Short mmCIF file of C-alpha atoms (C1' of nucleotides) in Angstrom, two decimals:
data_model
loop_
_atom_site.label_atom_id
_atom_site.label_comp_id
_atom_site.label_asym_id
_atom_site.label_seq_id
_atom_site.Cartn_x
_atom_site.Cartn_y
_atom_site.Cartn_z
CA MET A 1 15.96 -11.48 -7.41
CA ALA A 2 16.14 -15.24 -7.07
CA HIS A 3 13.56 -17.82 -7.91
CA LEU A 4 10.27 -17.74 -6.01
CA ASP A 5 8.70 -20.91 -4.69
CA ALA A 6 5.06 -21.44 -3.77
CA ILE A 7 5.45 -20.00 -0.29
CA ASP A 8 7.11 -16.84 -1.57
CA THR A 9 4.30 -16.40 -4.03
CA ALA A 10 1.75 -16.87 -1.26
CA ILE A 11 3.51 -14.24 0.82
CA LEU A 12 3.49 -11.78 -2.07
CA LYS A 13 -0.16 -12.42 -2.82
CA ALA A 14 -1.18 -11.94 0.78
CA LEU A 15 0.72 -8.68 1.04
CA GLN A 16 -0.71 -7.42 -2.22
CA GLN A 17 -4.15 -7.76 -0.74
CA ASN A 18 -3.33 -6.54 2.73
CA GLY A 19 0.03 -4.87 3.11
CA ARG A 20 -0.39 -4.11 6.79
CA ILE A 21 -1.10 -7.63 7.96
CA SER A 22 1.01 -8.69 10.93
CA ASN A 23 3.88 -11.06 10.35
CA ALA A 24 2.24 -13.55 12.70
CA GLU A 25 -0.93 -13.70 10.65
CA LEU A 26 1.00 -13.74 7.41
CA ALA A 27 2.99 -16.71 8.68
CA GLU A 28 -0.15 -18.58 9.62
CA ARG A 29 -1.72 -17.84 6.26
CA VAL A 30 1.19 -19.27 4.30
CA GLY A 31 1.79 -22.15 6.69
CA LEU A 32 5.11 -21.14 8.19
CA SER A 33 6.42 -20.20 11.60
CA PRO A 34 6.62 -16.44 12.22
CA SER A 35 10.38 -16.46 12.29
CA ALA A 36 10.78 -18.26 8.99
CA CYS A 37 8.17 -16.03 7.42
CA SER A 38 9.86 -12.90 8.65
CA ARG A 39 13.18 -14.05 7.22
CA ARG A 40 11.65 -14.82 3.85
CA LEU A 41 9.94 -11.47 3.70
CA ASP A 42 13.18 -9.79 4.62
CA ILE A 43 14.84 -11.44 1.63
CA LEU A 44 11.98 -10.49 -0.67
CA GLU A 45 12.26 -6.88 0.41
CA LYS A 46 16.02 -6.65 0.21
CA SER A 47 16.17 -8.35 -3.16
CA GLY A 48 13.80 -5.79 -4.62
CA THR A 49 10.95 -8.20 -5.20
CA VAL A 50 8.79 -6.17 -2.86
CA THR A 51 9.32 -2.57 -3.91
CA GLY A 52 7.24 -0.93 -1.23
CA TYR A 53 4.06 -0.71 0.80
CA HIS A 54 1.52 1.99 0.22
CA ALA A 55 -1.76 2.97 1.78
CA ARG A 56 -4.54 3.66 -0.63
CA ILE A 57 -6.38 6.82 0.26
CA SER A 58 -9.84 7.68 -0.91
CA PRO A 59 -9.12 10.31 -3.60
CA LYS A 60 -12.01 12.40 -2.36
CA ALA A 61 -10.34 12.70 1.01
CA LEU A 62 -7.28 14.24 -0.59
CA ASP A 63 -9.43 16.38 -2.84
CA TYR A 64 -8.12 14.88 -6.06
CA LYS A 65 -11.41 14.33 -7.78
CA MET A 66 -10.21 14.42 -11.36
CA ILE A 67 -8.22 12.07 -13.53
CA ALA A 68 -7.01 13.07 -16.97
CA ILE A 69 -5.48 10.81 -19.57
CA VAL A 70 -3.02 12.73 -21.70
CA HIS A 71 -1.62 11.55 -25.01
CA ILE A 72 1.55 13.26 -26.12
CA SER A 73 3.56 13.21 -29.35
CA LEU A 74 7.12 14.42 -29.61
CA SER A 75 8.94 15.99 -32.48
CA GLY A 76 11.23 12.99 -32.90
CA GLN A 77 12.28 9.67 -31.46
CA PHE A 78 15.96 10.33 -30.88
CA ALA A 79 17.21 8.96 -27.59
CA LYS A 80 18.20 12.44 -26.47
CA THR A 81 14.75 13.80 -27.25
CA LEU A 82 13.08 11.06 -25.25
CA ALA A 83 15.49 11.37 -22.36
CA GLU A 84 14.94 15.10 -22.04
CA PHE A 85 11.19 14.71 -22.15
CA GLU A 86 11.24 11.96 -19.56
CA ALA A 87 13.48 13.85 -17.19
CA ALA A 88 11.08 16.79 -17.34
CA VAL A 89 7.88 14.82 -16.93
CA LYS A 90 9.22 13.09 -13.84
CA LEU A 91 9.32 16.42 -12.06
CA CYS A 92 5.57 16.98 -12.24
CA PRO A 93 4.01 15.56 -9.08
CA ASN A 94 0.56 15.34 -10.64
CA VAL A 95 1.66 12.80 -13.21
CA LEU A 96 0.87 9.43 -11.68
CA VAL A 97 1.74 7.24 -14.62
CA CYS A 98 3.77 7.73 -17.77
CA TYR A 99 4.51 5.15 -20.44
CA LEU A 100 6.45 5.29 -23.63
CA MET A 101 4.01 3.76 -26.08
CA SER A 102 3.73 2.08 -29.39
CA GLY A 103 1.06 3.46 -31.67
CA GLU A 104 -0.16 6.87 -32.65
CA TYR A 105 1.16 8.81 -29.68
CA ASP A 106 4.59 8.58 -28.09
CA TYR A 107 3.60 8.88 -24.44
CA ILE A 108 0.51 8.34 -22.39
CA LEU A 109 0.09 10.01 -18.99
CA ARG A 110 -2.35 9.66 -16.16
CA VAL A 111 -2.66 12.97 -14.37
CA ALA A 112 -4.45 13.72 -11.10
CA ALA A 113 -5.99 17.12 -10.49
CA LYS A 114 -8.24 18.59 -7.86
CA ASP A 115 -10.64 20.17 -10.31
CA LEU A 116 -10.78 21.64 -13.78
CA GLU A 117 -9.10 24.83 -12.70
CA ASP A 118 -6.30 22.83 -11.14
CA TYR A 119 -5.93 20.85 -14.32
CA GLU A 120 -5.74 24.03 -16.33
CA ARG A 121 -2.84 25.12 -14.14
CA ILE A 122 -1.08 21.77 -14.52
CA HIS A 123 -1.56 21.86 -18.25
CA ARG A 124 -0.25 25.40 -18.51
CA ASP A 125 2.65 25.18 -16.06
CA TRP A 126 3.80 21.63 -16.58
CA LEU A 127 2.51 19.81 -19.61
CA SER A 128 2.85 22.64 -22.08
CA ALA A 129 6.33 23.28 -20.80
CA LEU A 130 7.59 19.77 -21.52
CA PRO A 131 10.33 19.76 -24.15
CA HIS A 132 9.91 18.50 -27.72
CA VAL A 133 6.12 18.17 -27.45
CA VAL A 134 4.26 18.75 -30.69
CA LYS A 135 0.81 17.46 -29.76
CA ILE A 136 -1.12 17.11 -26.51
CA ASN A 137 -4.49 15.43 -26.26
CA SER A 138 -6.29 15.47 -22.90
CA SER A 139 -9.30 13.31 -22.09
CA PHE A 140 -11.05 13.25 -18.75
CA ALA A 141 -12.26 10.30 -16.77
CA LEU A 142 -15.97 10.59 -16.18
CA ARG A 143 -16.12 7.65 -13.83
CA GLU A 144 -13.77 5.06 -12.41
CA ILE A 145 -14.87 1.50 -13.10
CA ILE A 146 -11.80 -0.41 -11.93
CA ASP A 147 -8.63 0.59 -10.13
CA ARG A 148 -6.83 -2.50 -8.92
CA PRO A 149 -3.45 -2.27 -7.27
CA ASN A 150 -2.29 -5.53 -8.85
CA VAL A 151 -3.18 -8.26 -11.22
CA GLY A 152 -5.84 -10.69 -10.17
CA VAL A 153 -6.46 -9.21 -6.75
CA MET B 1 -15.53 10.87 6.13
CA ALA B 2 -15.08 13.84 8.37
CA HIS B 3 -12.77 16.77 7.99
CA LEU B 4 -9.03 16.10 8.05
CA ASP B 5 -6.68 18.33 9.99
CA ALA B 6 -2.94 18.72 9.48
CA ILE B 7 -2.06 15.69 11.57
CA ASP B 8 -4.48 13.44 9.71
CA THR B 9 -2.98 14.59 6.46
CA ALA B 10 0.51 13.87 7.77
CA ILE B 11 -0.58 10.37 8.77
CA LEU B 12 -2.02 9.73 5.32
CA LYS B 13 1.07 11.06 3.59
CA ALA B 14 3.38 8.92 5.68
CA LEU B 15 1.34 5.80 5.03
CA GLN B 16 1.19 6.52 1.33
CA GLN B 17 4.95 6.44 1.25
CA ASN B 18 5.44 3.55 3.64
CA GLY B 19 2.33 1.57 4.43
CA ARG B 20 4.10 -0.91 6.71
CA ILE B 21 5.65 1.60 9.08
CA SER B 22 5.06 0.79 12.74
CA ASN B 23 2.53 2.82 14.64
CA ALA B 24 5.28 3.95 17.00
CA GLU B 25 7.34 5.43 14.21
CA LEU B 26 4.29 6.89 12.54
CA ALA B 27 3.38 8.60 15.79
CA GLU B 28 6.83 10.06 16.14
CA ARG B 29 6.81 11.27 12.56
CA VAL B 30 3.57 13.18 12.97
CA GLY B 31 4.37 14.40 16.48
CA LEU B 32 1.82 12.44 18.48
CA SER B 33 1.88 9.80 21.16
CA PRO B 34 1.48 6.23 19.87
CA SER B 35 -1.92 5.83 21.47
CA ALA B 36 -3.37 8.99 19.99
CA CYS B 37 -1.91 8.10 16.61
CA SER B 38 -3.37 4.62 16.72
CA ARG B 39 -6.79 6.00 17.53
CA ARG B 40 -6.65 8.51 14.69
CA LEU B 41 -5.59 5.86 12.21
CA ASP B 42 -8.38 3.63 13.43
CA ILE B 43 -10.86 6.38 12.64
CA LEU B 44 -9.32 7.00 9.23
CA GLU B 45 -9.60 3.33 8.35
CA LYS B 46 -13.12 2.85 9.64
CA SER B 47 -14.38 5.99 7.95
CA GLY B 48 -13.13 4.77 4.59
CA THR B 49 -10.49 7.44 4.17
CA VAL B 50 -7.85 4.74 4.06
CA THR B 51 -9.17 2.13 1.67
CA GLY B 52 -6.41 -0.41 2.04
CA TYR B 53 -2.75 -1.26 2.19
CA HIS B 54 -0.97 -3.00 -0.63
CA ALA B 55 2.53 -4.25 -1.26
CA ARG B 56 4.02 -3.27 -4.58
CA ILE B 57 5.70 -6.20 -6.22
CA SER B 58 8.27 -5.93 -8.94
CA PRO B 59 6.25 -6.88 -12.04
CA LYS B 60 9.13 -8.96 -13.28
CA ALA B 61 8.91 -11.13 -10.18
CA LEU B 62 5.31 -11.97 -10.96
CA ASP B 63 6.10 -12.38 -14.62
CA TYR B 64 3.79 -9.63 -15.79
CA LYS B 65 6.17 -7.91 -18.12
CA MET B 66 3.67 -6.30 -20.44
CA ILE B 67 1.26 -3.41 -20.10
CA ALA B 68 -1.31 -2.64 -22.76
CA ILE B 69 -3.49 0.44 -23.00
CA VAL B 70 -6.78 -0.40 -24.63
CA HIS B 71 -9.25 2.13 -25.99
CA ILE B 72 -12.77 0.87 -26.47
CA SER B 73 -15.87 2.32 -28.12
CA LEU B 74 -19.36 1.02 -27.51
CA SER B 75 -22.36 0.94 -29.79
CA GLY B 76 -24.24 3.43 -27.67
CA GLN B 77 -24.25 5.44 -24.47
CA PHE B 78 -27.44 4.17 -22.90
CA ALA B 79 -27.12 3.52 -19.21
CA LYS B 80 -27.99 -0.13 -19.72
CA THR B 81 -25.29 -0.51 -22.37
CA LEU B 82 -22.67 1.01 -20.12
CA ALA B 83 -23.76 -1.01 -17.11
CA GLU B 84 -23.56 -4.30 -18.98
CA PHE B 85 -20.13 -3.49 -20.35
CA GLU B 86 -18.84 -2.46 -16.94
CA ALA B 87 -20.15 -5.54 -15.20
CA ALA B 88 -18.38 -7.69 -17.77
CA VAL B 89 -15.06 -5.85 -17.72
CA LYS B 90 -14.87 -6.09 -13.94
CA LEU B 91 -14.63 -9.85 -14.24
CA CYS B 92 -11.36 -9.82 -16.15
CA PRO B 93 -8.50 -10.05 -13.63
CA ASN B 94 -5.96 -8.67 -16.07
CA VAL B 95 -7.71 -5.31 -16.32
CA LEU B 96 -5.98 -3.14 -13.75
CA VAL B 97 -7.69 0.14 -14.54
CA CYS B 98 -10.84 1.08 -16.38
CA TYR B 99 -12.28 4.55 -16.81
CA LEU B 100 -15.32 5.84 -18.55
CA MET B 101 -13.91 8.67 -20.63
CA SER B 102 -14.79 11.82 -22.41
CA GLY B 103 -13.42 12.11 -25.92
CA GLU B 104 -13.09 9.84 -28.89
CA TYR B 105 -13.32 6.52 -27.07
CA ASP B 106 -15.78 5.53 -24.37
CA TYR B 107 -13.47 3.53 -22.15
CA ILE B 108 -9.77 3.29 -21.54
CA LEU B 109 -8.24 0.19 -19.95
CA ARG B 110 -4.85 -0.67 -18.58
CA VAL B 111 -4.25 -4.39 -18.99
CA ALA B 112 -1.41 -6.49 -17.59
CA ALA B 113 -0.15 -9.54 -19.48
CA LYS B 114 2.77 -11.88 -19.10
CA ASP B 115 3.82 -11.69 -22.73
CA LEU B 116 2.40 -11.15 -26.17
CA GLU B 117 0.91 -14.61 -26.31
CA ASP B 118 -0.77 -14.04 -22.98
CA TYR B 119 -2.15 -10.76 -24.26
CA GLU B 120 -3.49 -12.46 -27.34
CA ARG B 121 -5.37 -14.84 -25.08
CA ILE B 122 -6.76 -11.99 -22.96
CA HIS B 123 -7.80 -10.11 -26.06
CA ARG B 124 -9.52 -13.14 -27.54
CA ASP B 125 -11.15 -14.54 -24.41
CA TRP B 126 -12.00 -11.38 -22.53
CA LEU B 127 -11.82 -8.13 -24.43
CA SER B 128 -13.43 -9.33 -27.64
CA ALA B 129 -16.17 -10.93 -25.59
CA LEU B 130 -17.19 -7.72 -23.85
CA PRO B 131 -20.73 -6.69 -24.78
CA HIS B 132 -21.62 -3.76 -27.04
CA VAL B 133 -18.05 -3.17 -28.17
CA VAL B 134 -17.68 -1.78 -31.67
CA LYS B 135 -14.03 -0.77 -31.67
CA ILE B 136 -10.94 -1.91 -29.79
CA ASN B 137 -7.58 -0.20 -30.08
CA SER B 138 -4.61 -1.74 -28.24
CA SER B 139 -1.30 0.02 -27.70
CA PHE B 140 1.63 -1.43 -25.82
CA ALA B 141 3.86 0.22 -23.28
CA LEU B 142 7.44 0.10 -24.46
CA ARG B 143 8.85 1.45 -21.22
CA GLU B 144 7.57 2.65 -17.89
CA ILE B 145 8.70 6.17 -17.05
CA ILE B 146 6.58 6.84 -13.97
CA ASP B 147 4.29 4.70 -11.84
CA ARG B 148 3.48 6.52 -8.65
CA PRO B 149 1.02 5.10 -6.17
CA ASN B 150 -0.30 8.53 -5.27
CA VAL B 151 -0.13 12.21 -6.04
CA GLY B 152 2.93 14.08 -5.03
CA VAL B 153 4.72 11.15 -3.46
"C1'" DA C 1 -18.89 34.71 34.12
"C1'" DG C 2 -19.06 30.14 35.49
"C1'" DG C 3 -20.04 25.40 35.34
"C1'" DA C 4 -21.15 21.23 32.58
"C1'" DC C 5 -19.98 18.69 28.66
"C1'" DG C 6 -17.30 16.42 25.14
"C1'" DG C 7 -13.38 15.66 22.23
"C1'" DG C 8 -8.74 14.68 22.17
"C1'" DC C 9 -4.50 14.05 24.49
"C1'" DG C 10 -0.62 11.51 27.21
"C1'" DC C 11 0.55 7.96 30.49
"C1'" DA C 12 0.66 3.36 32.06
"C1'" DA C 13 -0.17 -1.59 31.90
"C1'" DT C 14 -0.93 -5.84 29.66
"C1'" DG C 15 -0.90 -8.78 26.14
"C1'" DT C 16 0.83 -9.59 21.52
"C1'" DC C 17 4.25 -9.40 18.19
"C1'" DC C 18 8.99 -9.04 15.99
"C1'" DT C 19 13.62 -10.43 15.92
"C1'" DT C 20 17.74 -12.94 16.69
"C1'" DG C 21 20.55 -16.93 18.36
"C1'" DC C 22 20.74 -21.68 18.22
"C1'" DA C 23 20.17 -26.48 17.25
"C1'" DA C 24 18.07 -29.86 14.29
"C1'" DA C 25 16.14 -31.40 9.93
"C1'" DG C 26 16.13 -31.50 4.87
"C1'" DC C 27 18.66 -31.19 0.45
"C1'" DC C 28 22.18 -31.61 -2.90
"C1'" DG C 29 26.67 -32.79 -4.72
"C1'" DG C 30 30.76 -35.23 -4.29
"C1'" DC D 1 27.25 -42.28 2.40
"C1'" DC D 2 28.82 -38.19 4.16
"C1'" DG D 3 29.79 -33.15 4.56
"C1'" DG D 4 28.33 -28.60 3.76
"C1'" DC D 5 24.68 -25.44 2.89
"C1'" DT D 6 20.06 -23.90 3.45
"C1'" DT D 7 15.94 -23.40 5.88
"C1'" DT D 8 13.14 -24.52 9.52
"C1'" DG D 9 11.10 -24.38 14.42
"C1'" DC D 10 11.75 -23.04 19.09
"C1'" DA D 11 12.91 -19.85 22.81
"C1'" DA D 12 13.96 -15.38 24.85
"C1'" DG D 13 14.26 -10.57 25.22
"C1'" DG D 14 12.99 -6.45 23.68
"C1'" DA D 15 9.76 -3.63 21.07
"C1'" DC D 16 5.14 -2.68 19.85
"C1'" DA D 17 -0.21 -2.22 19.84
"C1'" DT D 18 -4.11 -1.50 22.47
"C1'" DT D 19 -7.15 -0.13 26.07
"C1'" DG D 20 -8.55 2.20 30.39
"C1'" DC D 21 -7.97 6.20 32.86
"C1'" DG D 22 -7.36 10.89 34.26
"C1'" DC D 23 -6.38 15.48 32.48
"C1'" DC D 24 -6.68 19.50 29.65
"C1'" DC D 25 -8.83 22.62 26.68
"C1'" DG D 26 -12.47 24.53 23.88
"C1'" DT D 27 -17.56 25.10 23.55
"C1'" DC D 28 -22.08 25.83 24.79
"C1'" DC D 29 -25.75 26.97 27.74
"C1'" DT D 30 -27.54 29.21 31.51
#
DNA sequence: AGGACGGGCGCAATGTCCTTGCAAAGCCGG
DNA sequence: CCGGCTTTGCAAGGACATTGCGCCCGTCCT
């Protein structure tokens, strides 16, 4: 992942906002010929600077109407304890985000569910089954105020 | 936003995973001719089912190395209080996610910062300036375990 | 039951776009 | 000042997106 100049940054910004823009328009927007732009983007992708392109789907369309924020504490902080927990949590497809945190709880999760009944199932079959957990605290999102894909977009 | 059949769902799933796939390959993947696929996608976009396409950039490349989770309590739950807070929080570009929550705190925020100094600036200039706030609790992500763009991908 | 209607499909054509080779221009170090 | 490296713009060939058109199938109404 080499150094990024102003044009690279412009390419990344444009694709953050519209990831399905054509290469021709992207080139025009950053002030480059299409071929040069395509080659730069190719480098950005292969170097891992661009990690992927994803469509954002209206959650209602997919029937995931519910977001839960789950705080979890483990029974210890040994590397093995953390590793086992993390390996297990990665298997749950409803967990969108998981961070190891500073502060009162060890992990914070963002979980998507179709409804309360679905969340009850996820909680029972997945979250409660995670290893080394000593405390789970679920809160539910009442309303989404902001959900930006990236900083400053 | 009309009803989605199996092919629509397949289109959405494919574009969730790779939002820059060509229409030709998308069509092949869902078992449709390119023209039919293009027309379906057009409908999905215009109906608001697909809300956008976004490149995912390695946070390190953009120098945002730090994620903070911020819990906030307000001085009341009146609609006007909430509305004023929400209007203000939307203006901060570093706030990636904001939910109105059930539970102990009123809002939960996910904030991106370049480093601790940058976060201190955001906290001072933005978060502390939000109206009606009576309590702010910041925790920092030590490590990212999962960050999925969508459910089940 | 039969015909009219409409939604959705595939095919084909045209215009646009992506990609790769190539030569020239810029940049840096020796 | 020169040689090598990088990156650019241009051109060509092949792939792709889009739109019109005719067809098929399911539905509704008589």
